[in-house]
CSV table of C-alpha atoms in Angstrom, one decimal:
chain,number,residue,atom,x,y,z
E,16,MET,CA,307.0,116.5,99.8
E,17,ALA,CA,309.4,115.1,102.5
E,18,ARG,CA,309.8,111.9,100.5
E,19,LEU,CA,310.8,113.9,97.4
E,20,LEU,CA,313.3,116.1,99.4
E,21,THR,CA,314.9,113.0,100.8
E,22,ALA,CA,315.2,111.5,97.4
E,23,ALA,CA,316.6,114.8,95.9
E,24,VAL,CA,319.5,114.6,98.5
E,25,GLY,CA,319.9,110.9,98.6
E,26,VAL,CA,320.0,110.0,94.9
E,27,PRO,CA,323.0,112.2,93.9
E,28,LEU,CA,324.9,111.1,96.9
E,29,SER,CA,324.1,107.4,96.1
E,30,LEU,CA,325.2,107.8,92.5
E,31,ALA,CA,328.5,109.4,93.5
E,32,ALA,CA,329.2,106.6,96.0
E,33,ILE,CA,328.4,103.9,93.5
E,34,PHE,CA,330.6,105.2,90.7
E,35,LEU,CA,333.4,107.0,92.6
E,36,LEU,CA,334.2,105.0,95.7
E,37,PRO,CA,336.8,102.2,95.6
E,38,GLY,CA,335.5,98.7,96.5
E,39,TRP,CA,336.6,98.7,100.1
E,40,ALA,CA,335.2,102.2,100.8
E,41,PHE,CA,331.9,101.4,99.2
E,42,PHE,CA,331.7,98.2,101.3
E,43,LEU,CA,332.3,100.2,104.4
E,44,LEU,CA,329.6,102.8,103.4
E,45,VAL,CA,327.0,100.1,102.7
E,46,LEU,CA,327.9,98.3,106.0
E,47,ALA,CA,327.5,101.6,107.9
E,48,LEU,CA,324.0,102.2,106.3
E,49,LEU,CA,322.8,98.6,106.9
E,50,GLY,CA,324.4,98.7,110.3
E,51,TRP,CA,322.1,101.6,111.2
E,52,GLY,CA,319.3,99.4,110.0
E,53,ALA,CA,320.6,96.7,112.3
E,54,VAL,CA,320.4,99.1,115.2
E,55,GLU,CA,316.8,99.7,114.4
E,56,TYR,CA,316.2,96.0,114.0
E,57,VAL,CA,317.5,95.4,117.5
E,58,LEU,CA,315.5,98.2,119.0
E,59,ILE,CA,312.3,96.8,117.5
E,60,LEU,CA,313.0,93.3,118.8
E,61,GLU,CA,314.0,94.5,122.2
E,62,ILE,CA,310.4,95.6,122.8
E,63,GLU,CA,309.5,91.9,123.1
E,64,SER,CA,312.8,90.7,124.5
E,65,PRO,CA,314.1,93.5,126.7
E,66,ARG,CA,316.6,91.4,128.7
E,67,ALA,CA,318.2,89.4,125.8
E,68,PRO,CA,321.6,90.5,124.7
E,69,LEU,CA,320.5,91.3,121.2
E,70,TRP,CA,323.3,93.9,121.0
E,71,LEU,CA,325.5,91.0,120.0
E,72,LEU,CA,324.2,91.5,116.5
E,73,TRP,CA,326.2,94.7,116.3
E,74,VAL,CA,329.4,92.8,117.3
E,75,LEU,CA,328.8,89.9,114.9
E,76,LEU,CA,327.7,91.9,111.8
E,77,PRO,CA,330.9,93.6,110.7
E,78,PRO,CA,333.2,90.5,110.6
E,79,THR,CA,330.5,88.4,109.1
E,80,ALA,CA,329.8,90.9,106.4
E,81,TRP,CA,333.5,91.2,105.6
E,82,ALA,CA,333.8,87.4,105.4
E,83,PHE,CA,330.9,87.2,103.0
E,84,PHE,CA,332.4,90.0,100.9
E,85,LEU,CA,335.8,88.1,100.7
E,86,ILE,CA,334.0,84.8,99.9
E,87,LEU,CA,331.6,86.2,97.3
E,88,ARG,CA,334.2,88.0,95.2
E,89,PRO,CA,334.8,86.3,91.8
E,90,GLU,CA,338.5,86.0,92.6
E,91,ALA,CA,337.9,84.2,95.8
E,92,THR,CA,339.5,80.8,96.1
E,93,PHE,CA,337.7,79.5,99.2
E,94,ARG,CA,336.2,76.0,99.1
E,95,ALA,CA,332.4,76.1,99.2
E,96,GLU,CA,332.3,73.2,101.7
E,97,GLY,CA,334.4,75.0,104.2
E,98,VAL,CA,332.4,78.2,103.8
E,99,LEU,CA,329.1,76.4,104.5
E,100,LEU,CA,330.6,74.6,107.5
E,101,ALA,CA,331.9,77.9,109.0
E,102,LEU,CA,328.5,79.6,108.3
E,103,GLY,CA,326.6,76.8,109.9
E,104,LEU,CA,328.9,76.7,113.0
E,105,GLY,CA,328.7,80.5,113.3
E,106,LEU,CA,324.9,80.6,113.2
E,107,THR,CA,324.4,77.6,115.6
E,108,PHE,CA,327.4,76.9,117.9
E,109,GLY,CA,328.6,80.5,117.8
E,110,VAL,CA,325.3,82.3,118.4
E,111,GLY,CA,324.2,79.7,120.9
E,112,SER,CA,327.4,79.8,122.9
E,113,LEU,CA,327.4,83.6,123.0
E,114,LEU,CA,323.9,83.7,124.4
E,115,VAL,CA,324.8,81.2,127.0
E,116,VAL,CA,327.9,83.1,128.1
E,117,ALA,CA,325.9,86.3,128.1
E,118,SER,CA,323.4,84.7,130.6
E,119,THR,CA,320.4,85.2,128.4
E,120,PRO,CA,317.1,84.8,130.4
E,121,PRO,CA,315.6,81.4,129.6
E,122,ASP,CA,312.2,82.9,128.8
E,123,GLU,CA,313.8,85.0,126.1
E,124,GLY,CA,316.3,82.5,124.8
E,125,LEU,CA,314.3,81.2,121.8
E,126,ALA,CA,313.5,84.8,120.7
E,127,ALA,CA,317.2,85.8,121.0
E,128,LEU,CA,318.3,82.7,119.0
E,129,GLY,CA,315.9,83.6,116.2
E,130,ALA,CA,316.7,87.3,116.3
E,131,LEU,CA,320.5,86.7,116.0
E,132,SER,CA,320.6,83.6,113.7
E,133,PHE,CA,318.3,85.4,111.3
E,134,GLY,CA,319.6,88.9,111.9
E,135,VAL,CA,323.3,88.4,111.2
E,136,PRO,CA,322.9,87.1,107.6
E,137,TYR,CA,319.8,89.3,107.1
E,138,PHE,CA,322.2,92.3,107.1
E,139,ALA,CA,325.6,90.8,106.4
E,140,LEU,CA,324.8,89.0,103.2
E,141,PRO,CA,323.2,92.0,101.4
E,142,ALA,CA,326.0,94.3,102.5
E,143,ALA,CA,328.5,91.9,100.9
E,144,ALA,CA,326.3,91.3,97.8
E,145,ILE,CA,325.9,95.1,97.1
E,146,ALA,CA,329.6,95.6,97.4
E,147,VAL,CA,330.4,92.6,95.1
E,148,LEU,CA,327.9,93.9,92.5
E,149,GLN,CA,329.7,97.3,92.6
E,150,SER,CA,333.1,95.7,92.2
E,151,LEU,CA,331.9,93.7,89.2
E,152,ASP,CA,330.3,96.7,87.5
E,153,PRO,CA,328.7,99.7,89.2
E,154,TRP,CA,325.8,99.5,86.7
E,155,TRP,CA,324.6,96.3,88.4
E,156,VAL,CA,324.0,98.4,91.5
E,157,ILE,CA,322.1,100.9,89.4
E,158,LEU,CA,319.9,98.1,88.1
E,159,LEU,CA,319.4,96.9,91.7
E,160,VAL,CA,318.4,100.3,93.2
E,161,THR,CA,316.3,101.1,90.1
E,162,ILE,CA,314.3,97.9,90.4
E,163,VAL,CA,313.8,98.3,94.2
E,164,TRP,CA,313.1,102.0,94.5
E,165,LEU,CA,311.1,102.6,91.3
E,166,GLY,CA,309.2,99.4,92.0
E,167,ASP,CA,308.5,100.5,95.6
E,168,THR,CA,307.3,103.9,94.4
E,169,ALA,CA,305.0,102.4,91.8
E,170,ALA,CA,303.6,100.0,94.3
E,171,TYR,CA,303.0,102.8,96.8
E,172,TYR,CA,301.1,105.1,94.5
E,173,VAL,CA,299.2,102.6,92.5
E,174,GLY,CA,298.2,100.7,95.7
E,175,ARG,CA,297.2,103.9,97.4
E,176,ASN,CA,295.0,105.2,94.5
E,177,LEU,CA,293.9,102.1,92.7
E,178,GLY,CA,294.4,99.3,95.2
E,179,ARG,CA,291.3,97.2,96.1
E,180,ARG,CA,292.4,93.7,97.0
E,181,ARG,CA,294.6,93.5,100.0
E,182,MET,CA,297.7,91.4,99.6
E,183,ALA,CA,298.7,90.6,103.2
E,184,PRO,CA,296.0,92.1,105.5
E,185,VAL,CA,297.4,90.7,108.7
E,186,ILE,CA,301.0,91.7,108.0
E,187,SER,CA,300.6,95.0,106.1
E,188,PRO,CA,297.0,96.1,105.5
E,189,ASN,CA,298.0,98.8,103.0
E,190,LYS,CA,299.7,96.4,100.6
E,191,THR,CA,297.5,95.4,97.7
E,192,TRP,CA,297.8,93.1,94.7
E,193,GLU,CA,297.3,96.0,92.4
E,194,GLY,CA,300.3,97.8,93.9
E,195,ALA,CA,302.3,94.6,93.9
E,196,GLY,CA,301.6,94.1,90.2
E,197,ALA,CA,302.5,97.7,89.4
E,198,GLY,CA,305.8,97.2,91.3
E,199,LEU,CA,306.6,94.1,89.4
E,200,LEU,CA,305.7,95.7,86.1
E,201,THR,CA,308.0,98.6,86.9
E,202,ALA,CA,310.8,96.2,87.8
E,203,GLY,CA,310.4,94.6,84.4
E,204,LEU,CA,310.3,97.9,82.6
E,205,ALA,CA,313.3,99.2,84.5
E,206,THR,CA,315.3,96.1,83.5
E,207,VAL,CA,314.3,96.5,79.9
E,208,VAL,CA,315.5,100.1,79.8
E,209,TRP,CA,318.7,99.1,81.6
E,210,CYS,CA,319.3,96.4,79.0
E,211,LEU,CA,318.7,98.8,76.1
E,212,LEU,CA,321.1,101.4,77.6
E,213,ARG,CA,323.9,99.0,78.6
E,214,LEU,CA,323.5,96.0,76.3
E,215,GLU,CA,321.7,97.6,73.3
E,216,THR,CA,319.3,94.7,73.4
E,217,VAL,CA,316.8,93.1,75.8
E,218,ASP,CA,318.5,90.0,77.3
E,219,PRO,CA,315.7,87.6,78.4
E,220,VAL,CA,317.9,86.1,81.0
E,221,VAL,CA,318.7,89.5,82.6
E,222,LEU,CA,315.0,90.4,82.3
E,223,ALA,CA,314.1,87.2,84.2
E,224,VAL,CA,316.7,88.0,86.9
E,225,GLY,CA,315.3,91.5,87.1
E,226,LEU,CA,311.8,90.2,87.6
E,227,GLY,CA,313.0,87.8,90.3
E,228,THR,CA,314.8,90.7,92.0
E,229,GLY,CA,311.5,92.6,91.9
E,230,VAL,CA,309.6,89.8,93.6
E,231,ALA,CA,312.4,89.5,96.3
E,232,ALA,CA,312.2,93.2,97.0
E,233,GLN,CA,308.5,93.0,97.7
E,234,LEU,CA,309.0,90.0,100.0
E,235,GLY,CA,311.7,91.9,101.8
E,236,ASP,CA,309.3,94.7,102.4
E,237,LEU,CA,306.7,92.3,103.8
E,238,THR,CA,309.3,90.6,106.0
E,239,GLU,CA,310.1,93.9,107.7
E,240,SER,CA,306.4,94.6,108.0
E,241,LEU,CA,306.1,91.3,109.8
E,242,LEU,CA,308.8,92.3,112.3
E,243,LYS,CA,307.2,95.7,113.0
E,244,ARG,CA,303.7,94.2,113.3
E,245,GLY,CA,305.0,91.7,115.9
E,246,ALA,CA,306.5,94.5,117.9
E,247,ARG,CA,303.5,96.8,117.3
E,248,VAL,CA,305.5,99.7,115.8
E,249,LYS,CA,304.7,101.7,112.7
E,250,ASP,CA,308.2,102.8,111.5
E,251,SER,CA,311.6,101.5,112.4
E,252,GLY,CA,312.9,105.0,113.1
E,253,ARG,CA,312.7,108.6,112.0
E,254,ILE,CA,316.1,109.3,110.5
E,255,LEU,CA,314.8,109.8,106.9
E,256,PRO,CA,312.0,112.3,106.6
E,257,GLY,CA,309.0,110.9,104.7
E,258,HIS,CA,310.5,107.4,104.8
E,259,GLY,CA,310.8,106.5,108.5
E,260,GLY,CA,313.9,104.7,109.5
E,261,MET,CA,316.9,103.3,107.6
E,262,LEU,CA,315.5,99.8,107.8
E,263,ASP,CA,312.2,101.1,106.3
E,264,ARG,CA,314.2,102.4,103.4
E,265,MET,CA,316.5,99.4,103.0
E,266,ASP,CA,314.2,96.5,103.7
E,267,ALA,CA,313.6,95.6,100.1
E,268,LEU,CA,317.3,95.7,99.3
E,269,LEU,CA,318.1,93.2,102.0
E,270,PHE,CA,316.4,90.5,100.0
E,271,ALA,CA,316.8,91.9,96.5
E,272,ALA,CA,320.6,92.3,96.5
E,273,PRO,CA,321.5,88.7,97.2
E,274,VAL,CA,318.9,87.5,94.8
E,275,LEU,CA,320.2,89.7,92.0
E,276,LEU,CA,323.8,88.5,92.5
E,277,ALA,CA,322.7,84.9,92.7
E,278,GLY,CA,320.6,85.2,89.6
E,279,LEU,CA,323.5,86.8,87.6
E,280,TRP,CA,325.9,84.1,88.9
E,281,ALA,CA,323.5,81.3,88.0
E,282,ALA,CA,323.1,82.7,84.5
E,283,GLY,CA,326.9,83.0,84.1
E,284,ILE,CA,326.7,86.8,83.6
E,285,ALA,CA,328.5,88.2,86.6
E,286,GLY,CA,331.8,86.5,85.9
E,287,VAL,CA,331.2,83.5,88.2
E,288,GLU,CA,329.1,80.4,87.4
E,289,LEU,CA,327.4,78.6,90.3
């Protein structure tokens, strides 16, 4: 019941934000939501690295996400080589230097390097990708959340009632191949319905991108499970009744959003060709 009540409140608010907010305001909203997930991410990792300055993630996230947003927009004129150089320097020289200056304990240095080098793009890239999708066409965001949330719901209920073969017993014992198949099937059906409503035909390329997004969503879910399993926690937080924390609710989107945007770009659909 708590899951349904949360959805009853969250879905109308999400739709209003997707269709009514201007691009910059929508970006700030997405960044705030994923920023809360970043807070939970740090609190999880602090269990194993209590003295490392993992709070630096909260400092690095907003400017990195904004930079990604500016770079990923179709009208951006930045050179790809310069972007890759800046990103590489930021995730190596930048993060490493900050940890040295912050006097990170040597026995937690490797964990801190991994937490920040992975964590910054883990949250910044999807924040930018979701905002770019909304700026291209809000209906791309509808496709994204439909694939992710309906697929997650189908995987949960089918896995709970019909699941027999465990998918990743060490990482997430409750995940089953039956549930994963139901989630992927639902992602495909959601993409077909979206195509019929928006394009009046089933575009095989969009369907392929939708299925790839569904796979990415499930991998994103498992990745967060890996983080929690390592820290021996069940939920990332308790802010959302029936869903746990913000990271628990957004974990699949963190992988799915960049994959959807990249797929549309690769197919020449979203206005930019790779």
